[in-house]
CSV table of C-alpha atoms in Angstrom, one decimal:
chain,number,residue,atom,x,y,z
A,179,MET,CA,-12.2,-2.7,31.7
A,180,ILE,CA,-10.3,-0.5,34.3
A,181,GLY,CA,-7.8,-1.5,37.0
A,182,GLY,CA,-6.3,0.6,39.7
A,183,SER,CA,-7.3,3.5,41.2
A,184,THR,CA,-10.4,5.1,39.5
A,185,VAL,CA,-12.4,8.2,39.5
A,186,GLY,CA,-16.2,7.7,38.8
A,187,ILE,CA,-18.0,10.3,37.0
A,188,GLN,CA,-21.9,10.0,37.6
A,189,LEU,CA,-23.9,10.8,34.6
A,190,ASN,CA,-27.6,11.5,35.3
A,191,GLY,CA,-30.2,10.9,32.7
A,192,GLY,CA,-33.7,10.2,33.1
A,193,SER,CA,-34.8,7.5,35.4
A,194,CYS,CA,-31.4,5.6,35.2
A,195,SER,CA,-28.1,6.7,35.9
A,196,SER,CA,-24.5,5.5,34.6
A,197,PHE,CA,-21.0,6.6,35.4
A,198,VAL,CA,-17.7,6.8,33.4
A,199,ALA,CA,-14.6,5.7,35.3
A,200,VAL,CA,-11.5,7.6,34.3
A,201,PRO,CA,-7.9,6.5,35.5
A,202,ALA,CA,-7.0,8.5,38.6
A,203,ASP,CA,-3.5,9.2,36.6
A,204,VAL,CA,-5.2,10.8,34.2
A,205,ILE,CA,-6.2,13.7,36.9
A,206,ASP,CA,-2.9,13.4,38.7
A,207,LYS,CA,-0.6,13.6,35.9
A,208,HIS,CA,-2.3,14.7,32.9
A,209,LEU,CA,-5.1,17.3,33.9
A,210,ALA,CA,-2.6,20.2,34.0
A,211,THR,CA,-0.9,19.5,30.8
A,212,ALA,CA,-2.9,17.8,28.6
A,213,SER,CA,-4.8,19.8,25.8
A,214,GLY,CA,-8.9,20.3,26.1
A,215,ILE,CA,-9.1,18.4,22.9
A,216,TYR,CA,-7.1,15.3,24.5
A,217,ILE,CA,-9.4,15.1,27.6
A,218,LYS,CA,-12.6,15.3,25.4
A,219,VAL,CA,-11.3,12.4,23.3
A,220,LEU,CA,-10.5,10.5,26.2
A,221,LEU,CA,-13.7,10.8,27.7
A,222,ALA,CA,-15.3,9.7,24.5
A,223,VAL,CA,-13.5,6.8,24.1
A,224,VAL,CA,-14.0,5.8,27.6
A,225,ARG,CA,-17.7,6.1,27.3
A,226,ALA,CA,-17.8,4.5,23.9
A,227,ASN,CA,-15.3,1.8,25.0
A,228,GLU,CA,-13.5,1.6,21.6
A,229,ILE,CA,-11.7,4.0,19.2
A,230,ASP,CA,-13.5,5.1,15.8
A,231,PHE,CA,-11.9,8.0,14.4
A,232,GLN,CA,-14.6,9.0,12.1
A,233,LYS,CA,-17.3,8.8,15.0
A,234,LEU,CA,-15.1,10.7,17.4
A,235,SER,CA,-14.3,13.3,14.6
A,236,LYS,CA,-18.1,13.9,14.0
A,237,LEU,CA,-18.8,13.7,17.7
A,238,LEU,CA,-16.5,16.4,18.7
A,239,SER,CA,-16.5,18.5,15.5
A,240,VAL,CA,-12.7,18.4,15.0
A,241,PRO,CA,-10.6,16.8,12.2
A,242,GLU,CA,-9.7,13.2,12.1
A,243,SER,CA,-5.8,14.2,12.5
A,244,GLU,CA,-6.5,15.6,15.7
A,245,ILE,CA,-8.2,12.7,17.1
A,246,VAL,CA,-5.2,10.3,15.8
A,247,GLU,CA,-3.0,13.0,17.6
A,248,ALA,CA,-4.9,12.5,20.9
A,249,VAL,CA,-5.2,9.1,20.8
A,250,GLY,CA,-1.4,8.7,20.4
A,251,TYR,CA,-0.6,10.7,23.2
A,252,TRP,CA,-2.8,8.8,25.6
A,253,LYS,CA,-1.3,5.4,24.1
A,254,ALA,CA,2.2,6.7,24.9
A,255,SER,CA,1.0,7.8,28.3
A,256,GLY,CA,0.2,4.2,29.0
A,257,VAL,CA,-3.4,5.1,29.5
A,258,LEU,CA,-4.9,3.5,26.6
A,259,SER,CA,-3.7,0.4,25.3
A,260,GLU,CA,-4.7,-1.8,22.3
A,261,ASP,CA,-7.2,-4.5,22.5
A,262,THR,CA,-5.9,-7.4,20.9
A,263,ALA,CA,-9.3,-9.1,20.0
A,264,SER,CA,-10.3,-6.0,17.7
A,265,GLN,CA,-8.4,-3.3,15.9
A,266,ASP,CA,-10.9,-0.7,16.5
A,267,ALA,CA,-11.5,-1.3,20.1
A,268,THR,CA,-9.1,0.2,23.0
A,269,LYS,CA,-9.5,-0.5,26.6
A,270,VAL,CA,-8.7,2.0,29.3
A,271,THR,CA,-5.9,0.9,31.8
A,272,ASN,CA,-4.6,2.7,35.1
A,273,ARG,CA,-1.4,1.5,35.0
A,274,SER,CA,1.9,3.4,33.7
A,275,VAL,CA,2.5,0.6,30.9
A,276,SER,CA,2.3,-3.1,31.6
A,277,GLY,CA,3.0,-5.9,29.1
A,278,LYS,CA,3.4,-4.7,25.5
A,279,LEU,CA,3.5,-1.2,24.4
A,280,PRO,CA,1.0,-0.5,21.6
A,281,LYS,CA,3.0,-0.1,18.3
A,282,ARG,CA,2.2,3.1,16.2
A,283,LYS,CA,3.9,4.6,13.1
A,284,ILE,CA,4.1,8.4,14.2
A,285,GLN,CA,6.4,10.5,15.8
A,286,PRO,CA,6.5,9.4,19.3
A,287,ILE,CA,6.4,12.0,22.2
A,288,ALA,CA,9.8,12.3,24.4
A,289,ILE,CA,10.5,9.4,26.7
A,290,THR,CA,9.5,10.0,30.7
A,291,PRO,CA,10.1,8.0,33.5
A,292,GLU,CA,6.1,7.6,33.7
A,293,ASP,CA,5.9,6.0,30.4
A,294,ILE,CA,7.4,2.7,31.2
A,295,SER,CA,8.0,1.3,35.0
A,296,ALA,CA,11.0,0.0,36.1
A,297,ALA,CA,9.1,-3.4,36.9
A,298,VAL,CA,8.2,-3.5,33.4
A,299,VAL,CA,11.7,-3.4,32.3
A,300,ALA,CA,13.0,-5.9,34.7
A,301,GLU,CA,9.7,-8.2,33.6
A,302,GLN,CA,10.3,-8.2,29.8
A,303,SER,CA,14.2,-8.3,30.1
A,304,GLU,CA,13.6,-11.5,32.2
A,305,HIS,CA,11.1,-12.9,30.0
A,306,ASP,CA,11.6,-11.6,26.5
A,307,PRO,CA,15.0,-13.0,24.5
A,308,GLN,CA,15.1,-9.7,22.4
A,309,ILE,CA,14.7,-7.6,25.2
A,310,LYS,CA,17.3,-9.1,27.3
A,311,PHE,CA,19.8,-9.2,24.4
A,312,LEU,CA,19.1,-5.5,23.5
A,313,LEU,CA,19.8,-4.1,27.0
A,314,CYS,CA,22.8,-6.5,27.5
A,315,THR,CA,24.4,-5.7,24.2
A,316,ALA,CA,23.9,-1.8,24.8
A,317,GLU,CA,25.4,-2.1,28.0
A,318,CYS,CA,28.4,-3.8,26.7
A,319,MET,CA,28.8,-1.1,23.7
A,320,PHE,CA,28.5,1.8,26.4
A,321,GLY,CA,30.9,0.0,28.7
A,322,ARG,CA,28.8,0.7,31.8
A,323,PRO,CA,25.7,-0.1,33.2
A,324,LEU,CA,22.5,1.6,31.5
A,325,THR,CA,20.5,4.3,33.3
A,326,SER,CA,16.9,3.4,34.2
A,327,ALA,CA,16.0,6.4,31.5
A,328,GLU,CA,18.2,4.4,28.9
A,329,GLN,CA,16.7,1.1,29.7
A,330,LYS,CA,13.2,2.3,29.5
A,331,GLY,CA,14.0,4.0,26.3
A,332,LEU,CA,15.3,1.2,24.7
A,333,VAL,CA,12.5,-1.0,25.5
A,334,TYR,CA,10.2,2.0,24.5
A,335,ILE,CA,11.9,2.0,21.0
A,336,HIS,CA,11.5,-2.2,20.5
A,337,GLU,CA,8.0,-2.3,21.8
A,338,TYR,CA,6.4,1.0,20.7
A,339,MET,CA,8.1,2.0,17.4
A,340,GLY,CA,8.3,-1.5,16.6
A,341,LEU,CA,12.2,-1.9,15.8
A,342,PRO,CA,13.5,-5.3,16.1
A,343,ALA,CA,16.5,-5.4,18.8
A,344,ASP,CA,19.3,-5.9,16.2
A,345,VAL,CA,18.5,-2.8,14.3
A,346,ILE,CA,18.4,-0.8,17.3
A,347,ILE,CA,21.8,-2.1,18.3
A,348,MET,CA,22.9,-1.1,14.9
A,349,ALA,CA,21.7,2.4,15.4
A,350,VAL,CA,23.3,2.6,19.0
A,351,GLU,CA,26.6,1.4,17.5
A,352,TYR,CA,26.6,3.9,14.7
A,353,CYS,CA,25.8,6.8,17.2
A,354,ILE,CA,28.5,5.8,19.3
A,355,SER,CA,31.1,5.5,16.2
A,356,ILE,CA,30.4,9.1,15.0
A,357,ASP,CA,30.6,10.3,19.0
A,358,ARG,CA,27.2,10.8,19.3
A,359,PRO,CA,26.3,8.2,22.3
A,360,HIS,CA,23.3,10.6,23.6
A,361,PHE,CA,20.2,8.8,23.9
A,362,ASN,CA,18.3,11.7,22.6
A,363,TYR,CA,20.2,11.4,19.2
A,364,ILE,CA,19.6,7.6,19.4
A,365,GLN,CA,16.0,7.7,19.9
A,366,LYS,CA,15.5,10.6,17.5
A,367,MET,CA,17.3,8.5,14.6
A,368,CYS,CA,15.3,5.4,15.7
A,369,ALA,CA,12.0,7.4,15.2
A,370,GLN,CA,13.2,8.5,11.6
A,371,TRP,CA,14.2,4.8,11.0
A,372,ALA,CA,10.8,3.7,12.0
A,373,ASP,CA,9.1,6.3,9.9
A,374,ASP,CA,11.0,5.3,6.9
A,375,GLU,CA,10.6,1.7,7.6
A,376,ILE,CA,14.0,1.0,8.0
A,377,ASN,CA,13.1,-2.1,10.3
A,378,THR,CA,15.4,-5.0,9.0
A,379,HIS,CA,19.1,-5.8,9.3
A,380,VAL,CA,19.5,-5.3,5.7
A,381,ARG,CA,18.0,-2.0,5.4
A,382,ALA,CA,19.7,-0.7,8.4
A,383,GLU,CA,22.9,-1.5,6.7
A,384,ALA,CA,22.0,0.2,3.7
A,385,ALA,CA,21.1,3.2,5.9
A,386,ILE,CA,24.4,3.3,7.8
A,387,LYS,CA,26.3,3.0,4.3
A,388,GLN,CA,24.6,6.1,3.1
A,389,LEU,CA,24.8,7.8,6.4
A,390,SER,CA,28.7,7.1,6.4
A,391,ALA,CA,29.2,8.1,2.9
A,392,TYR,CA,27.3,11.4,3.3
A,393,ARG,CA,29.9,11.9,6.6
A,394,SER,CA,32.8,11.3,4.5
A,395,ARG,CA,31.8,13.6,1.9
A,396,GLU,CA,31.1,16.3,4.5
A,397,GLY,CA,34.8,15.5,5.8
A,398,LEU,CA,36.4,15.9,2.4
A,399,VAL,CA,34.6,19.4,1.9
A,400,ARG,CA,35.6,20.3,5.4
A,401,THR,CA,39.5,19.8,4.8
A,402,ALA,CA,39.4,21.2,1.5
A,403,PHE,CA,37.6,24.3,2.4
A,404,GLY,CA,39.8,24.6,5.6
A,405,ILE,CA,36.7,24.7,8.0
A,406,GLY,CA,37.7,22.0,10.4
A,407,ASP,CA,35.2,21.0,13.1
A,408,ARG,CA,32.8,24.1,12.4
A,409,ALA,CA,29.2,22.9,12.1
A,410,LEU,CA,27.5,22.6,8.8
A,411,THR,CA,24.4,24.1,8.4
A,412,ALA,CA,21.3,21.8,6.9
A,413,ALA,CA,21.9,24.0,3.5
A,414,ASN,CA,25.6,23.4,3.4
A,415,LYS,CA,25.0,19.7,3.8
A,416,LYS,CA,22.4,19.6,1.0
A,417,TYR,CA,24.8,21.6,-1.3
A,418,ILE,CA,27.6,19.0,-0.6
A,419,ASN,CA,25.5,16.0,-1.3
A,420,GLN,CA,24.2,17.5,-4.4
A,421,TRP,CA,27.6,18.2,-5.7
A,422,PHE,CA,28.6,14.7,-5.4
A,423,ASP,CA,25.4,13.5,-6.6
A,424,ASP,CA,25.8,15.5,-9.6
A,425,GLY,CA,29.3,13.8,-10.3
A,426,PHE,CA,31.8,16.2,-9.2
A,427,ASP,CA,34.6,15.0,-7.2
A,428,ILE,CA,36.5,16.6,-4.3
A,429,GLU,CA,39.2,18.3,-6.9
A,430,MET,CA,36.4,19.9,-9.0
A,431,ILE,CA,34.6,21.2,-5.7
A,432,LYS,CA,38.1,22.5,-4.4
A,433,ILE,CA,38.8,24.3,-7.8
A,434,ALA,CA,35.0,25.9,-7.4
A,435,TYR,CA,36.0,26.7,-3.7
A,436,GLU,CA,39.2,28.3,-4.8
A,437,ARG,CA,37.7,30.5,-7.6
A,438,THR,CA,34.9,31.7,-5.2
A,439,VAL,CA,37.6,32.9,-2.5
A,440,ASP,CA,39.5,34.5,-5.6
A,441,ARG,CA,36.4,36.4,-6.4
A,442,ILE,CA,34.7,37.2,-3.3
A,443,ASN,CA,37.4,36.6,-0.9
A,444,LYS,CA,35.3,34.2,1.5
A,445,VAL,CA,33.7,30.8,1.4
A,446,SER,CA,30.3,31.1,0.1
A,447,PHE,CA,28.5,27.7,-0.6
A,448,PRO,CA,25.8,29.3,-2.8
A,449,TYR,CA,28.5,31.0,-4.7
A,450,ILE,CA,30.4,27.8,-5.0
A,451,ASN,CA,27.2,25.8,-6.2
A,452,LYS,CA,26.4,28.4,-9.1
A,453,ILE,CA,29.8,27.7,-10.4
A,454,LEU,CA,29.6,23.8,-10.3
A,455,GLN,CA,26.1,24.0,-11.7
A,456,SER,CA,27.1,26.4,-14.6
A,457,TRP,CA,29.9,23.5,-15.1
A,458,LYS,CA,27.4,20.9,-15.1
A,459,GLU,CA,25.3,22.6,-17.9
A,460,ASN,CA,28.3,22.9,-19.8
A,461,GLY,CA,29.4,19.2,-19.4
A,462,ILE,CA,32.5,20.2,-17.3
A,463,LEU,CA,32.9,17.6,-14.6
A,464,THR,CA,36.7,17.0,-14.5
A,465,PRO,CA,39.7,19.2,-14.5
A,466,ALA,CA,40.3,18.0,-18.1
A,467,ASP,CA,37.0,19.0,-19.1
A,468,LEU,CA,38.1,22.6,-17.6
A,469,SER,CA,41.2,22.6,-20.1
A,470,THR,CA,39.1,21.8,-23.4
A,471,LYS,CA,35.5,23.3,-22.6
A,472,GLU,CA,35.9,26.4,-20.6
A,473,THR,CA,36.6,29.7,-22.4
A,474,PRO,CA,40.4,30.1,-23.0
A,475,ARG,CA,42.2,31.8,-20.5
A,476,ASN,CA,43.9,34.5,-22.9
A,477,TYR,CA,44.3,37.2,-20.3
A,478,GLN,CA,47.4,39.5,-19.3
A,479,LYS,CA,49.1,39.2,-15.8
A,480,GLY,CA,46.9,40.7,-13.0
A,481,GLN,CA,43.6,40.1,-14.9
A,482,LYS,CA,41.0,37.7,-14.0
A,483,PRO,CA,40.4,34.8,-16.3
A,484,ASP,CA,37.3,34.4,-18.3
A,485,ALA,CA,34.9,31.8,-16.9
A,486,SER,CA,32.2,29.4,-18.0
A,487,TYR,CA,30.0,30.7,-15.3
A,488,ASP,CA,28.0,34.2,-15.5
A,489,LEU,CA,29.4,36.7,-13.0
A,490,ASP,CA,26.7,39.1,-13.7
A,491,GLU,CA,24.0,36.4,-12.4
A,492,PHE,CA,26.2,36.2,-9.3
A,493,GLU,CA,25.8,40.1,-8.8
A,494,ARG,CA,22.0,39.7,-9.4
A,495,LEU,CA,22.0,37.2,-6.7
A,496,GLY,CA,23.7,39.6,-4.2
A,497,PHE,CA,27.5,38.7,-4.7
A,498,HIS,CA,30.1,41.3,-4.7
A,499,VAL,CA,32.1,40.3,-7.6
A,500,PRO,CA,35.3,42.2,-8.0
A,501,LYS,CA,36.3,43.7,-11.4
């Protein structure tokens, strides 16, 4: 049940006694950092020698979601590993991680050197063709030897997150292509793919195609708005994708941008969005539509043109609209 160095906890009860063996790593590495509920869950699992989320929830009087989170922590730390004989039983070990890492579909914790030993990486790269392919191909893509942390991280993504080697390579290739070759970025992307079940070559291709389209859209808008390499906020990106999804091309978006600057003398994504949404409601999606469906521009030199969008509404939203 338990290998390596353990600490025995004596339990006295009546005429007989028993003890619970806890891996020494729990005390040496996790006692100061693991939360109280994590420790309680581990002790309860060791005592029962199985995981039953419902029973543990009742025993400890905490929600099942907290039990799942705690078990996930100990599995990620290598203290708990799946018992292949039963889906409900989980054995306790005292190694960092040996053999296969348990797979789970929840957000993984950050990779640390303690999660996977270098010996495990060497062993799996020698005996598992997918791991060998993954590490060798990644080295070629980076153009340098992988660091120990990167090797462990890639093995972690494959074994723990459950992504095939070819899918991980596609993620690495994409991240390098957009100048984001940092492992934290790669791991975050792979974690999202695992959650979204992007776990086949075909699904990964579709995901990359969508990501590339979004980045292309952002590039067009950056150029049209003259904002260069300035970082876009999540809200900015959401607006951009909404505009293109609504059927507007970059020419119409640029017209809305120019009218915004004419009115309030600055770039405002909400203001631009209001113009575009007003045009959409009025069936104006092309420059030709503007000339035929927008209010005729009968105005004197120096006057602002009539518009198909509600300027009073902009003012109610807090924008200053020059008269």
